[in-house]
CSV table of C-alpha atoms and ligand atoms in Angstrom, one decimal:
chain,number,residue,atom,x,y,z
Y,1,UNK,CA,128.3,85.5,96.7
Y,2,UNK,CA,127.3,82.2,94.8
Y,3,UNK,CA,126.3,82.2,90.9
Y,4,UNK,CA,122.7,82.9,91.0
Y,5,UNK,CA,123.1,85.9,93.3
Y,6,UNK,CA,126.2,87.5,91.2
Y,7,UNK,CA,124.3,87.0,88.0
Y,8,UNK,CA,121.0,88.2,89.8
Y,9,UNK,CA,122.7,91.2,91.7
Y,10,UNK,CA,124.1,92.1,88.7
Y,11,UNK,CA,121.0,91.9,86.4
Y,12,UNK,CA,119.1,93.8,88.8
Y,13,UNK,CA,121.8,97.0,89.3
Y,14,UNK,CA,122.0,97.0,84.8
Y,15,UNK,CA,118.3,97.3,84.8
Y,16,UNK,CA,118.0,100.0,87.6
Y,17,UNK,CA,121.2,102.3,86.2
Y,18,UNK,CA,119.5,101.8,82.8
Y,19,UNK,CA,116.3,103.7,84.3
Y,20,UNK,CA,117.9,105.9,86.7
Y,21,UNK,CA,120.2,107.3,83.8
Y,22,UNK,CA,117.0,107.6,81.6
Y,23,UNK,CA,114.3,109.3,83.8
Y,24,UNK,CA,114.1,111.9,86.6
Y,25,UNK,CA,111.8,112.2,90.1
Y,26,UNK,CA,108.3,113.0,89.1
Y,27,UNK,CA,108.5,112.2,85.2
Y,28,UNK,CA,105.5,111.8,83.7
Y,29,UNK,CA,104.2,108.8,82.3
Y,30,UNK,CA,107.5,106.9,84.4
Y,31,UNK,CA,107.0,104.4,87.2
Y,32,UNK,CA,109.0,107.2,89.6
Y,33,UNK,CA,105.8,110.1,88.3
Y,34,UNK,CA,104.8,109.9,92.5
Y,35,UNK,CA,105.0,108.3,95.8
Y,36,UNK,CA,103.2,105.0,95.8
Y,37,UNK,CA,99.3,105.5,97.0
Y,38,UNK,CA,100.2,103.6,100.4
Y,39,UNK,CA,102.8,105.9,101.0
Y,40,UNK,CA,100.5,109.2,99.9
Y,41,UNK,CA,98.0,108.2,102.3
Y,42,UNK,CA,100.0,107.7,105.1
Y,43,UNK,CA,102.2,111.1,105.3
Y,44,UNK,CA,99.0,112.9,106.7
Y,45,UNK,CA,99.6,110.4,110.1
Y,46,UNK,CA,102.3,112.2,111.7
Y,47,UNK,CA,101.1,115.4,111.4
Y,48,UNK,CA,101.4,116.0,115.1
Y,49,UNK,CA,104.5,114.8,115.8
Y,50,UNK,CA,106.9,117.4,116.7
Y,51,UNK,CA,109.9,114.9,115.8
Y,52,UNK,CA,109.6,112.2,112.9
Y,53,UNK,CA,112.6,109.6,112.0
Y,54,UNK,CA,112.0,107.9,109.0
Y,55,UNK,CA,114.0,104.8,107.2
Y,56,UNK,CA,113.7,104.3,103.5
Y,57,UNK,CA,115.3,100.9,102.6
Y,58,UNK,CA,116.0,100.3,99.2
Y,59,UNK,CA,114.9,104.4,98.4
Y,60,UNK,CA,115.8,104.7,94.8
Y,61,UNK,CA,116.2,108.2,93.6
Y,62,UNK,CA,113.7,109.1,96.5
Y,63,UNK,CA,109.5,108.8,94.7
Y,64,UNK,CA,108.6,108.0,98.7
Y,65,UNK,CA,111.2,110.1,100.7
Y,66,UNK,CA,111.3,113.5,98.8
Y,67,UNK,CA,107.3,114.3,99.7
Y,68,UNK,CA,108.0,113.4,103.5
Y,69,UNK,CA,110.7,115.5,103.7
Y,70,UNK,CA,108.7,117.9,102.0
Y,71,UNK,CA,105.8,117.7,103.8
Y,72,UNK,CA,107.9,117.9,107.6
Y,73,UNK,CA,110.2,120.3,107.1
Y,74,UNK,CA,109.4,122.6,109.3
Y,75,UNK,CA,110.0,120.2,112.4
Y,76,UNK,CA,112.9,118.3,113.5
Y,77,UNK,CA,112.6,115.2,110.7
Y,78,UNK,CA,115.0,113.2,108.9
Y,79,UNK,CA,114.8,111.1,106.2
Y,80,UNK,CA,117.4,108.1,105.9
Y,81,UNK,CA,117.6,106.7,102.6
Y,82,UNK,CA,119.9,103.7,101.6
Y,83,UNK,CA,120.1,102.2,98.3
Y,84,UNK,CA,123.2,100.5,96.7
Y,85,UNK,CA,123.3,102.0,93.4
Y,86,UNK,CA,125.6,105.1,93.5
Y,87,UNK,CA,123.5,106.8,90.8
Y,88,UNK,CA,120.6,106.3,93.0
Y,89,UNK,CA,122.3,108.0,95.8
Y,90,UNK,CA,123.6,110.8,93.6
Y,91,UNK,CA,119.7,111.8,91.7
Y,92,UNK,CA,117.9,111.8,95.5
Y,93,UNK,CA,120.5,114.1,96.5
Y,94,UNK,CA,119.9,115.9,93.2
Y,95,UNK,CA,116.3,115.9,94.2
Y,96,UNK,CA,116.4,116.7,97.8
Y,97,UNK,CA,118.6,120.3,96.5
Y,98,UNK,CA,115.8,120.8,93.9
Y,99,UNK,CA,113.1,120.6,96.6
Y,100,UNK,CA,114.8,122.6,99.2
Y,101,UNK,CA,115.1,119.4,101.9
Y,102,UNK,CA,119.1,118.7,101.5
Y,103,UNK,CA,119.0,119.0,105.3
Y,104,UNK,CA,116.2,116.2,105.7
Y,105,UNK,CA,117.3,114.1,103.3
Y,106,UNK,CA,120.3,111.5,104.2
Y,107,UNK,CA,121.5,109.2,101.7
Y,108,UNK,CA,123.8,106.1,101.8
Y,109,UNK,CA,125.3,104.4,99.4
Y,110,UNK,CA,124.8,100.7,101.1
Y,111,UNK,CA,123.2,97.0,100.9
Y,112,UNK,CA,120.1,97.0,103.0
Y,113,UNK,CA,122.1,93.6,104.2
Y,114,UNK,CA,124.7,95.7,106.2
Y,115,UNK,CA,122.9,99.0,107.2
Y,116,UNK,CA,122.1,98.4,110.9
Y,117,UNK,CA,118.4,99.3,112.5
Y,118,UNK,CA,118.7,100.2,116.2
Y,119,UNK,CA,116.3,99.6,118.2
Y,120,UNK,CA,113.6,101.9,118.5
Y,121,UNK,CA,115.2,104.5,116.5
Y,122,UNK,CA,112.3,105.3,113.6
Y,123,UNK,CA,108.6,106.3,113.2
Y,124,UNK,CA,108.3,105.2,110.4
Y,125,UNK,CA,110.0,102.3,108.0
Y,126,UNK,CA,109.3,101.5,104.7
Y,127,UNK,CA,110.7,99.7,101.9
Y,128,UNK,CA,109.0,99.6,98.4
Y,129,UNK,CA,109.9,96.7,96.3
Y,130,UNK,CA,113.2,96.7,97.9
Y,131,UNK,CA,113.2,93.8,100.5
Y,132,UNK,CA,112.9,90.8,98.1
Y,133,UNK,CA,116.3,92.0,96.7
Y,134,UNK,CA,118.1,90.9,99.8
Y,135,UNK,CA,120.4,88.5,99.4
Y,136,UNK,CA,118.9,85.3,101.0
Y,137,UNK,CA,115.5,84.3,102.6
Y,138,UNK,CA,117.7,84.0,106.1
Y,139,UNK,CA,118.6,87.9,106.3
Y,140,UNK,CA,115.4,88.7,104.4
Y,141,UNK,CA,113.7,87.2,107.8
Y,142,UNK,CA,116.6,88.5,110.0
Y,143,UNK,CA,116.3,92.2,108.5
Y,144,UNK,CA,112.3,91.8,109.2
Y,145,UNK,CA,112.9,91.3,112.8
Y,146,UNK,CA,115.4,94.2,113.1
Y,147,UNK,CA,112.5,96.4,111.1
Y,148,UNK,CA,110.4,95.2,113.8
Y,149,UNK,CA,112.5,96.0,116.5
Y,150,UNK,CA,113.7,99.2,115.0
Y,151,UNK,CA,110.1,101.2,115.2
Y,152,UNK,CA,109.4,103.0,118.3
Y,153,UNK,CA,106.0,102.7,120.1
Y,154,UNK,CA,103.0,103.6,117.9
Y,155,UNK,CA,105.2,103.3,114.7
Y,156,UNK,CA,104.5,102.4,111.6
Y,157,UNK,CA,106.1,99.7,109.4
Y,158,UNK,CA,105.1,100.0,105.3
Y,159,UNK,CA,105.9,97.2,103.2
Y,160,UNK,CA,105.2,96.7,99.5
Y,161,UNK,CA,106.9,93.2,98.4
Y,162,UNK,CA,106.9,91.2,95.4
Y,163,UNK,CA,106.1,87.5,95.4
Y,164,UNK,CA,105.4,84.6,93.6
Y,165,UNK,CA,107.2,86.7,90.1
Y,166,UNK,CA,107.5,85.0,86.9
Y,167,UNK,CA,109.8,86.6,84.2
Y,168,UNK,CA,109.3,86.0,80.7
Y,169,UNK,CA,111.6,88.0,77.5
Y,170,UNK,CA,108.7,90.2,76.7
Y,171,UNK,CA,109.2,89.4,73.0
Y,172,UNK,CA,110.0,85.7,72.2
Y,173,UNK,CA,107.6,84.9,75.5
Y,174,UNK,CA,110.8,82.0,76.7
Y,175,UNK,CA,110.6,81.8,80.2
Y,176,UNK,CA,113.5,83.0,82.1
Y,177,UNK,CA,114.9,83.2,85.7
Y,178,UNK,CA,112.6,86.0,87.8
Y,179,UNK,CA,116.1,88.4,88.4
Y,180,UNK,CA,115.1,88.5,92.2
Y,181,UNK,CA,117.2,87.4,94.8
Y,182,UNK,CA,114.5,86.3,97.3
Y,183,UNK,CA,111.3,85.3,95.3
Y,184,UNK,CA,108.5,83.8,97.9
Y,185,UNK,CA,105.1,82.0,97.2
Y,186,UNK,CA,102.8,84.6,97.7
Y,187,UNK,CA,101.3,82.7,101.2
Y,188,UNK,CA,104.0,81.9,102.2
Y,189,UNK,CA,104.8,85.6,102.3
Y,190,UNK,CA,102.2,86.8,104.3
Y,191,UNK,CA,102.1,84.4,106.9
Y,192,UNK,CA,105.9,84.8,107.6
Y,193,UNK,CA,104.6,88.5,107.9
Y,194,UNK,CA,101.6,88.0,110.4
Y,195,UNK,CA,104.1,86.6,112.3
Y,196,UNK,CA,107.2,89.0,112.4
Y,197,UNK,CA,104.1,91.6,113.1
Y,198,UNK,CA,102.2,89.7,115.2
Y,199,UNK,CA,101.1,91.8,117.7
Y,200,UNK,CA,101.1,94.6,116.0
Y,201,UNK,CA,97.7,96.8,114.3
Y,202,UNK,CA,97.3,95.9,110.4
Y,203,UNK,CA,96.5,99.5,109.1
Y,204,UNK,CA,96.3,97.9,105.5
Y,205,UNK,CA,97.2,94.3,103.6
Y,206,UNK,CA,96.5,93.0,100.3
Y,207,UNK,CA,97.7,91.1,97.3
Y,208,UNK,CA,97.8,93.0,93.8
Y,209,UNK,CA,98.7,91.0,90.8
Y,210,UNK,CA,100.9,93.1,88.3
Y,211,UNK,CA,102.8,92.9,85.3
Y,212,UNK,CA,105.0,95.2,83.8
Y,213,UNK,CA,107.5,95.4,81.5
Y,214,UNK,CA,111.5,95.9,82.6
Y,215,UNK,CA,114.8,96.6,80.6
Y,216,UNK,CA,117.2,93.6,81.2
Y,217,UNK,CA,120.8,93.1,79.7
Y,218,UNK,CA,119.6,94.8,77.0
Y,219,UNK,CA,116.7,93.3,76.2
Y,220,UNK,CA,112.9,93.2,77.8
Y,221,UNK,CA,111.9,91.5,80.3
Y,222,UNK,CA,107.9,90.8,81.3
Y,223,UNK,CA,107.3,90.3,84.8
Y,224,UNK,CA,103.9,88.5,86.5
Y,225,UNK,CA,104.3,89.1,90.0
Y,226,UNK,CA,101.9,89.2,93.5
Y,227,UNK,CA,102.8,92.6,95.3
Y,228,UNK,CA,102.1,92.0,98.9
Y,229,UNK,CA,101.2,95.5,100.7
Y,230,UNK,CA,101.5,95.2,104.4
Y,231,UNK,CA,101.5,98.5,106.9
Y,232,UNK,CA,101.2,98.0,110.2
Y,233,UNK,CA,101.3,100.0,113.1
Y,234,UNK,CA,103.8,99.3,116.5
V,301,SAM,C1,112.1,98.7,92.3
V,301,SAM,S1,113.3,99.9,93.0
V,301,SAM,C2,112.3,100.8,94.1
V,301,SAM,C3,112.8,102.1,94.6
V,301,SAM,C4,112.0,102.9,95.5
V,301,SAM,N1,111.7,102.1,96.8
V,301,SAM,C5,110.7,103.3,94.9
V,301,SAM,O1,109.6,102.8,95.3
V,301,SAM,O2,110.8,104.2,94.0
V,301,SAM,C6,114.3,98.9,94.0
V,301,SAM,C7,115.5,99.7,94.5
V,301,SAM,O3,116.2,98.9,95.5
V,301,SAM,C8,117.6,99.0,95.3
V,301,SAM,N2,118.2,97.8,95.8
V,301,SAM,C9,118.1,96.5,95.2
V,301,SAM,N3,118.8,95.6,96.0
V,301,SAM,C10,119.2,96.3,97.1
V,301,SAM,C11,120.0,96.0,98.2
V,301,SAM,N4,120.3,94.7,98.5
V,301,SAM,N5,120.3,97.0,99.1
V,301,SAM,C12,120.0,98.3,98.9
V,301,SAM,N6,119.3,98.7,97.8
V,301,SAM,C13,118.9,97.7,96.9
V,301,SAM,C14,117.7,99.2,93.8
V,301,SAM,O4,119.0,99.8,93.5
V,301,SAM,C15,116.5,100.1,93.5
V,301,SAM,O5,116.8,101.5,93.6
């Protein structure tokens, strides 16, 4: 790992343990309160398959996963969900107890880097602010391809990415290094994209701008950023 990733990586894990440690699945008035809306609205799609496989990269303590194994339980479904922080690991298994789905829900403990997609071996595959934390813009574009090779037929790909992120310390306002490992112009983005997914149907795709505060390294970071929704269908 060179400098800027080390410092990065480790910026990024501090600032996740920090909120992992502080808040719980579905706490109110916390960024992990409910699946994201793209995610809500497409749950209801598979609800005549008889077998669903579904990848979360980059899951988090599980605000996408949990409802989907919730919501299939009663046919054959699982639910694999790979994040790097241990803790992470540790609170969706929490969770999945809690919600009766420890049988759905598979976590691992592993970079999104090294966690192999075969091909067509998923329904569905998302990953929810998680891609744009791999480690370079080479296996950011490699790890797209095997995405797009790892959906079966009529499968669906859901991808909410950040782009174009500028990080200020929320206080003194002094510009500071956006704490993301691969950090895209926004076009740039979506035309790399249109063309992993090129012959595939665009369910949704659209640009939000955001900001929102972080913890970092014990202080606060503000962060601009251009989230880049992209679902498409196999
Ligand atoms: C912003 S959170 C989003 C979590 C989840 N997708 C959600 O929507 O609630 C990003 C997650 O990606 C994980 N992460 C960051 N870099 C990663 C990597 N290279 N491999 C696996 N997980 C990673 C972090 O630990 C964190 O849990």
């Amino acid at each position: 790992m060179n400098d800027r990733l080390t410092r990065i990586r480790e910026s990024e894990k501090n600032s996740h343990i920090e909120t992992y440690s502080r808040e719980n699945l579905y706490d109110k008035n916390s960024w992990l309160q409910k699946p994201i809306k793209t995610v809500r609205e497409l749950i209801p799609l598979f609800s005549n398959y008889k077998e669903l496989r579904v990848l979360d990269l980059g899951c988090g303590i599980g605000r996408n996963s949990i409802c989907i194994a919730e919501t299939y339980q009663n046919i054959t479904c699982t639910v694999d969900c790979v994040d790097l922080l241990e803790i992470a690991i540790e609170k969706l298994n929490q969770s999945a107890k809690e919600y009766g789905v420890s049988e759905i829900i598979n976590g691992i403990i592993k970079p999104i880097e090294e966690y192999e997609i075969r091909q067509d071996s998923y329904d569905l595959i998302m990953a929810i602010s998680a891609l744009e934390h791999i480690d370079s813009e080479e296996s950011f574009i490699r790890k797209l391809s095997e995405i797009e090779n790892g959906v079966r037929e009529n499968g669906i790909v859901c991808l909410a990415i950040n782009s174009n992120v500028r990080e200020t310390n929320a206080k003194t306002k002094e510009p500071l290094e956006a704490q993301f490992e691969v950090n895209l112009p926004t076009e740039k983005l979506q035309l790399l994209l249109e063309d992993i997914f090129s012959d595939w149907r665009i369910l949704k795709t659209g640009v939000a701008a955001q900001e929102y505060d972080i913890p970092r390294n014990g202080s606060i970071s503000h962060l601009d950023t251009n989230v880049v929704t992209f679902v498409v269908q196999k």
